[in-house]
Amino acid sequence: MHFTPRLLMLLVTAPLLAAPVAAQDFHWNGRLAAGKRLEIKGVNGSIRATLATGDEIDVTARKTSRRSDLDAVEIKVVPFEDGVTICAVYPTPRRARHENRCEPGDDWSSSSENNDVTVDFTIKLPAGIVFDGRTVNGDIEARDLGADAAVSTVNGSVDVSAAGHVEASTVNGSIRATMGRADWTGDVAFTTVNGGITLTLPDGVSTEVRAETVNGDLETDFPMTVSGRFGPRHMRGTIGGGSGNRTLALSTVNGSIRIRKA
């Protein structure tokens, strides 16, 4: 077959048509008493949470896909004694050891094997409601929340700030976190592998600190009393005199750790 130069150029430069994107929205709203918890659990997709202006929780989940069935991924709402859990539940793979399900707390299983549905959550959360947000492949942004917050992902960055205590983790991504209060009890951890950690704490914080990186620097705005090892990549000591029941742990492999004063 013979092509003219002009026709050949058109064939080479013409863009490939992408598969159309299908979309579907889920919406839930409700109320919880102050101190109760909202848990959001995703697999593929981002989580965005902001402070609501009223006293009602508003959750939107947008499902998108190029090839997989949107209806096969269910958004389930599970009330429990301490709050509400909302999950993106994918079809259980044939060889999975556990059935995909939605349950409150840490006991949760969901796999998205061979399924390209993405579920992006958008949440408006009233002040006083504790937030727990988790995904696997996606960024998490939870800004200016009015109570405690704990967020985690695997492949994605985290940006979280709250009036209460904050905790965050990822594997491939950076962490930016701001605590409004620093009177927690026990251990609070911020961990990643490939990414930096920037943690902002209120003035007057008193805690033991353990910070470690392999490829990066350590910086702190707070005066620190050193105990144990101390070097450019290892730090152990106390801020504000320390506290026997309060520990702050920060860890990364490839990235710097910065503790800032608000």
Short mmCIF file of C-alpha atoms in Angstrom, two decimals:
data_model
loop_
_atom_site.label_atom_id
_atom_site.label_comp_id
_atom_site.label_asym_id
_atom_site.label_seq_id
_atom_site.Cartn_x
_atom_site.Cartn_y
_atom_site.Cartn_z
CA MET A 1 0.00 0.00 0.00
CA HIS A 2 1.30 3.45 -0.92
CA PHE A 3 0.79 6.57 1.25
CA THR A 4 1.31 10.12 0.05
CA PRO A 5 3.62 12.18 2.32
CA ARG A 6 0.69 14.27 3.59
CA LEU A 7 -1.45 11.24 4.42
CA LEU A 8 1.47 9.53 6.12
CA MET A 9 2.05 12.59 8.32
CA LEU A 10 -1.60 12.62 9.36
CA LEU A 11 -1.49 8.96 10.28
CA VAL A 12 1.63 9.41 12.40
CA THR A 13 0.51 12.54 14.23
CA ALA A 14 -3.17 11.69 14.80
CA PRO A 15 -3.76 11.11 18.55
CA LEU A 16 -5.09 7.80 19.78
CA LEU A 17 -8.62 8.12 21.09
CA ALA A 18 -8.79 7.39 24.83
CA ALA A 19 -11.48 5.20 26.21
CA PRO A 20 -14.41 7.25 27.53
CA VAL A 21 -14.53 7.83 31.29
CA ALA A 22 -17.70 6.73 33.05
CA ALA A 23 -18.69 8.48 36.28
CA GLN A 24 -21.14 7.91 39.10
CA ASP A 25 -21.75 9.82 42.34
CA PHE A 26 -22.70 8.65 45.83
CA HIS A 27 -23.93 11.00 48.54
CA TRP A 28 -24.55 10.62 52.28
CA ASN A 29 -25.24 13.13 55.01
CA GLY A 30 -25.98 12.78 58.70
CA ARG A 31 -25.24 13.97 62.21
CA LEU A 32 -23.06 12.64 65.01
CA ALA A 33 -22.56 13.84 68.56
CA ALA A 34 -19.35 15.68 69.40
CA GLY A 35 -16.52 13.25 70.09
CA LYS A 36 -17.88 10.59 67.72
CA ARG A 37 -15.87 9.37 64.73
CA LEU A 38 -16.22 9.37 60.95
CA GLU A 39 -14.13 6.72 59.19
CA ILE A 40 -13.53 6.86 55.43
CA LYS A 41 -11.88 3.82 53.81
CA GLY A 42 -10.89 3.83 50.15
CA VAL A 43 -8.59 1.79 47.92
CA ASN A 44 -7.99 3.67 44.66
CA GLY A 45 -8.71 7.36 44.93
CA SER A 46 -8.13 10.51 46.93
CA ILE A 47 -9.70 11.76 50.15
CA ARG A 48 -10.45 15.45 50.70
CA ALA A 49 -11.89 16.63 54.02
CA THR A 50 -12.70 20.18 55.12
CA LEU A 51 -14.49 21.80 58.04
CA ALA A 52 -18.25 22.12 57.59
CA THR A 53 -20.04 25.37 58.40
CA GLY A 54 -22.96 23.60 60.07
CA ASP A 55 -23.51 20.54 62.23
CA GLU A 56 -24.16 18.03 59.44
CA ILE A 57 -21.63 15.62 57.92
CA ASP A 58 -21.65 15.61 54.13
CA VAL A 59 -19.87 12.84 52.17
CA THR A 60 -19.64 12.58 48.39
CA ALA A 61 -17.93 9.68 46.62
CA ARG A 62 -17.30 10.02 42.90
CA LYS A 63 -16.64 6.76 41.08
CA THR A 64 -14.88 6.87 37.69
CA SER A 65 -13.70 4.11 35.36
CA ARG A 66 -12.55 3.43 31.81
CA ARG A 67 -13.30 -0.29 31.63
CA SER A 68 -14.57 -1.77 34.92
CA ASP A 69 -18.20 -1.84 36.02
CA LEU A 70 -18.95 1.10 38.32
CA ASP A 71 -21.86 -0.73 39.94
CA ALA A 72 -19.54 -3.55 41.03
CA VAL A 73 -17.86 -1.20 43.52
CA GLU A 74 -20.23 -0.50 46.41
CA ILE A 75 -20.11 2.44 48.79
CA LYS A 76 -21.24 1.04 52.12
CA VAL A 77 -22.27 2.97 55.24
CA VAL A 78 -21.86 1.13 58.55
CA PRO A 79 -23.01 2.85 61.75
CA PHE A 80 -21.34 1.69 64.96
CA GLU A 81 -21.37 2.71 68.61
CA ASP A 82 -18.69 5.39 68.25
CA GLY A 83 -19.66 6.78 64.85
CA VAL A 84 -20.00 5.87 61.17
CA THR A 85 -17.73 4.01 58.74
CA ILE A 86 -18.02 4.56 54.96
CA CYS A 87 -16.06 2.27 52.62
CA ALA A 88 -15.46 1.69 48.93
CA VAL A 89 -15.92 -2.10 48.68
CA TYR A 90 -14.55 -3.75 45.54
CA PRO A 91 -15.52 -7.19 44.24
CA THR A 92 -13.63 -9.90 46.12
CA PRO A 93 -10.94 -11.48 43.88
CA ARG A 94 -11.29 -15.22 43.29
CA ARG A 95 -8.04 -16.09 45.06
CA ALA A 96 -8.47 -13.71 47.98
CA ARG A 97 -8.15 -15.18 51.45
CA HIS A 98 -10.72 -12.81 52.89
CA GLU A 99 -13.94 -11.42 51.53
CA ASN A 100 -13.94 -7.68 50.89
CA ARG A 101 -16.07 -6.00 53.52
CA CYS A 102 -16.68 -2.78 55.40
CA GLU A 103 -16.19 -2.82 59.16
CA PRO A 104 -15.34 -0.16 61.74
CA GLY A 105 -11.85 0.13 63.18
CA ASP A 106 -8.70 -1.53 61.92
CA ASP A 107 -10.44 -4.76 60.90
CA TRP A 108 -11.03 -4.05 57.22
CA SER A 109 -10.22 -5.88 54.00
CA SER A 110 -10.61 -4.71 50.41
CA SER A 111 -8.67 -5.53 47.25
CA SER A 112 -9.11 -3.95 43.82
CA GLU A 113 -7.32 -6.59 41.74
CA ASN A 114 -7.93 -6.10 38.01
CA ASN A 115 -10.42 -3.31 38.66
CA ASP A 116 -9.75 0.25 37.51
CA VAL A 117 -12.59 1.99 39.33
CA THR A 118 -11.37 5.06 41.20
CA VAL A 119 -13.37 6.40 44.13
CA ASP A 120 -12.61 9.96 45.24
CA PHE A 121 -14.14 11.03 48.57
CA THR A 122 -15.03 14.61 49.47
CA ILE A 123 -16.08 15.25 53.06
CA LYS A 124 -17.39 18.23 54.98
CA LEU A 125 -16.98 17.55 58.67
CA PRO A 126 -18.42 19.57 61.57
CA ALA A 127 -16.19 20.68 64.43
CA GLY A 128 -15.98 18.16 67.23
CA ILE A 129 -16.13 15.04 64.99
CA VAL A 130 -13.00 12.86 64.97
CA PHE A 131 -11.77 11.97 61.48
CA ASP A 132 -10.08 8.76 60.33
CA GLY A 133 -9.25 8.64 56.61
CA ARG A 134 -7.51 5.79 54.79
CA THR A 135 -6.78 4.91 51.20
CA VAL A 136 -4.15 2.88 49.35
CA ASN A 137 -3.52 4.66 46.04
CA GLY A 138 -4.29 8.33 46.41
CA ASP A 139 -3.49 11.60 48.17
CA ILE A 140 -5.17 12.67 51.39
CA GLU A 141 -5.91 16.30 52.22
CA ALA A 142 -7.69 17.02 55.49
CA ARG A 143 -7.41 20.70 56.27
CA ASP A 144 -8.49 22.80 59.27
CA LEU A 145 -10.57 20.08 60.91
CA GLY A 146 -12.14 20.75 64.28
CA ALA A 147 -11.07 17.69 66.30
CA ASP A 148 -8.51 14.85 66.23
CA ALA A 149 -7.49 13.35 62.88
CA ALA A 150 -5.63 10.22 61.77
CA VAL A 151 -4.91 9.62 58.08
CA SER A 152 -2.97 7.04 56.11
CA THR A 153 -2.25 6.06 52.52
CA VAL A 154 0.37 3.96 50.73
CA ASN A 155 0.98 5.65 47.39
CA GLY A 156 0.24 9.31 47.89
CA SER A 157 1.06 12.42 49.87
CA VAL A 158 -0.66 13.58 53.06
CA ASP A 159 -1.58 17.13 54.09
CA VAL A 160 -3.48 17.26 57.38
CA SER A 161 -4.21 19.95 59.95
CA ALA A 162 -6.65 19.89 62.85
CA ALA A 163 -7.56 21.63 66.09
CA GLY A 164 -6.83 18.42 67.99
CA HIS A 165 -4.20 15.69 67.81
CA VAL A 166 -2.97 14.49 64.41
CA GLU A 167 -1.32 11.30 63.17
CA ALA A 168 -0.30 10.40 59.61
CA SER A 169 1.48 7.75 57.55
CA THR A 170 2.27 6.89 53.95
CA VAL A 171 4.93 4.93 52.07
CA ASN A 172 5.49 6.78 48.80
CA GLY A 173 4.77 10.41 49.49
CA SER A 174 5.45 13.37 51.73
CA ILE A 175 3.69 14.34 54.97
CA ARG A 176 2.66 17.83 56.04
CA ALA A 177 0.87 17.93 59.37
CA THR A 178 -0.23 20.58 61.86
CA MET A 179 -1.46 19.87 65.39
CA GLY A 180 -3.71 22.29 67.20
CA ARG A 181 -3.24 20.50 70.54
CA ALA A 182 -0.26 18.52 71.77
CA ASP A 183 -1.56 16.97 74.98
CA TRP A 184 -1.97 13.44 73.64
CA THR A 185 -1.26 10.36 75.73
CA GLY A 186 1.01 7.55 74.49
CA ASP A 187 2.76 7.42 71.13
CA VAL A 188 2.00 9.56 68.07
CA ALA A 189 3.77 8.59 64.84
CA PHE A 190 4.45 10.17 61.45
CA THR A 191 6.05 7.70 59.05
CA THR A 192 6.90 7.45 55.38
CA VAL A 193 9.61 5.83 53.24
CA ASN A 194 9.97 8.01 50.16
CA GLY A 195 9.18 11.56 51.19
CA GLY A 196 9.83 14.29 53.70
CA ILE A 197 7.96 15.07 56.91
CA THR A 198 7.06 18.57 58.06
CA LEU A 199 5.26 18.69 61.40
CA THR A 200 4.02 21.92 62.99
CA LEU A 201 3.36 21.87 66.73
CA PRO A 202 1.88 24.48 69.07
CA ASP A 203 4.12 26.46 71.37
CA GLY A 204 4.37 24.91 74.81
CA VAL A 205 4.47 21.29 73.65
CA SER A 206 6.21 18.85 76.02
CA THR A 207 7.14 15.42 74.66
CA GLU A 208 9.85 12.88 74.08
CA VAL A 209 11.02 12.85 70.46
CA ARG A 210 12.48 10.12 68.27
CA ALA A 211 13.32 11.15 64.71
CA GLU A 212 15.26 9.23 62.08
CA THR A 213 16.04 9.48 58.38
CA VAL A 214 18.53 7.75 56.10
CA ASN A 215 18.82 10.20 53.19
CA GLY A 216 17.85 13.61 54.49
CA ASP A 217 18.30 16.22 57.22
CA LEU A 218 16.75 16.83 60.63
CA GLU A 219 15.61 20.30 61.70
CA THR A 220 13.66 21.59 64.71
CA ASP A 221 12.47 25.04 65.76
CA PHE A 222 12.17 23.88 69.38
CA PRO A 223 15.05 23.73 71.86
CA MET A 224 15.73 20.07 72.55
CA THR A 225 17.43 18.26 75.39
CA VAL A 226 19.35 15.42 73.79
CA SER A 227 19.39 11.90 75.16
CA GLY A 228 20.98 8.88 73.50
CA ARG A 229 22.08 9.15 69.89
CA PHE A 230 22.22 12.49 68.15
CA GLY A 231 23.48 13.25 64.67
CA PRO A 232 22.49 14.75 61.32
CA ARG A 233 20.09 11.82 60.67
CA HIS A 234 19.24 10.54 64.15
CA MET A 235 17.64 12.52 66.95
CA ARG A 236 16.43 11.46 70.36
CA GLY A 237 15.58 13.83 73.15
CA THR A 238 12.87 15.92 74.78
CA ILE A 239 11.05 19.12 73.93
CA GLY A 240 9.71 21.28 76.74
CA GLY A 241 11.01 19.06 79.48
CA GLY A 242 9.45 15.95 77.97
CA SER A 243 6.65 13.84 79.33
CA GLY A 244 6.78 10.32 80.67
CA ASN A 245 3.53 9.38 78.94
CA ARG A 246 3.94 11.22 75.64
CA THR A 247 6.18 10.26 72.70
CA LEU A 248 6.53 11.70 69.21
CA ALA A 249 8.05 9.41 66.56
CA LEU A 250 9.02 10.59 63.06
CA SER A 251 10.62 8.29 60.51
CA THR A 252 11.51 8.32 56.82
CA VAL A 253 14.16 6.80 54.56
CA ASN A 254 14.39 9.23 51.66
CA GLY A 255 13.51 12.69 52.89
CA SER A 256 14.11 15.36 55.50
CA ILE A 257 12.29 15.80 58.81
CA ARG A 258 11.33 19.27 60.01
CA ILE A 259 9.61 20.09 63.31
CA ARG A 260 8.17 23.60 63.15
CA LYS A 261 6.72 25.88 65.81
CA ALA A 262 3.29 27.30 65.01
#
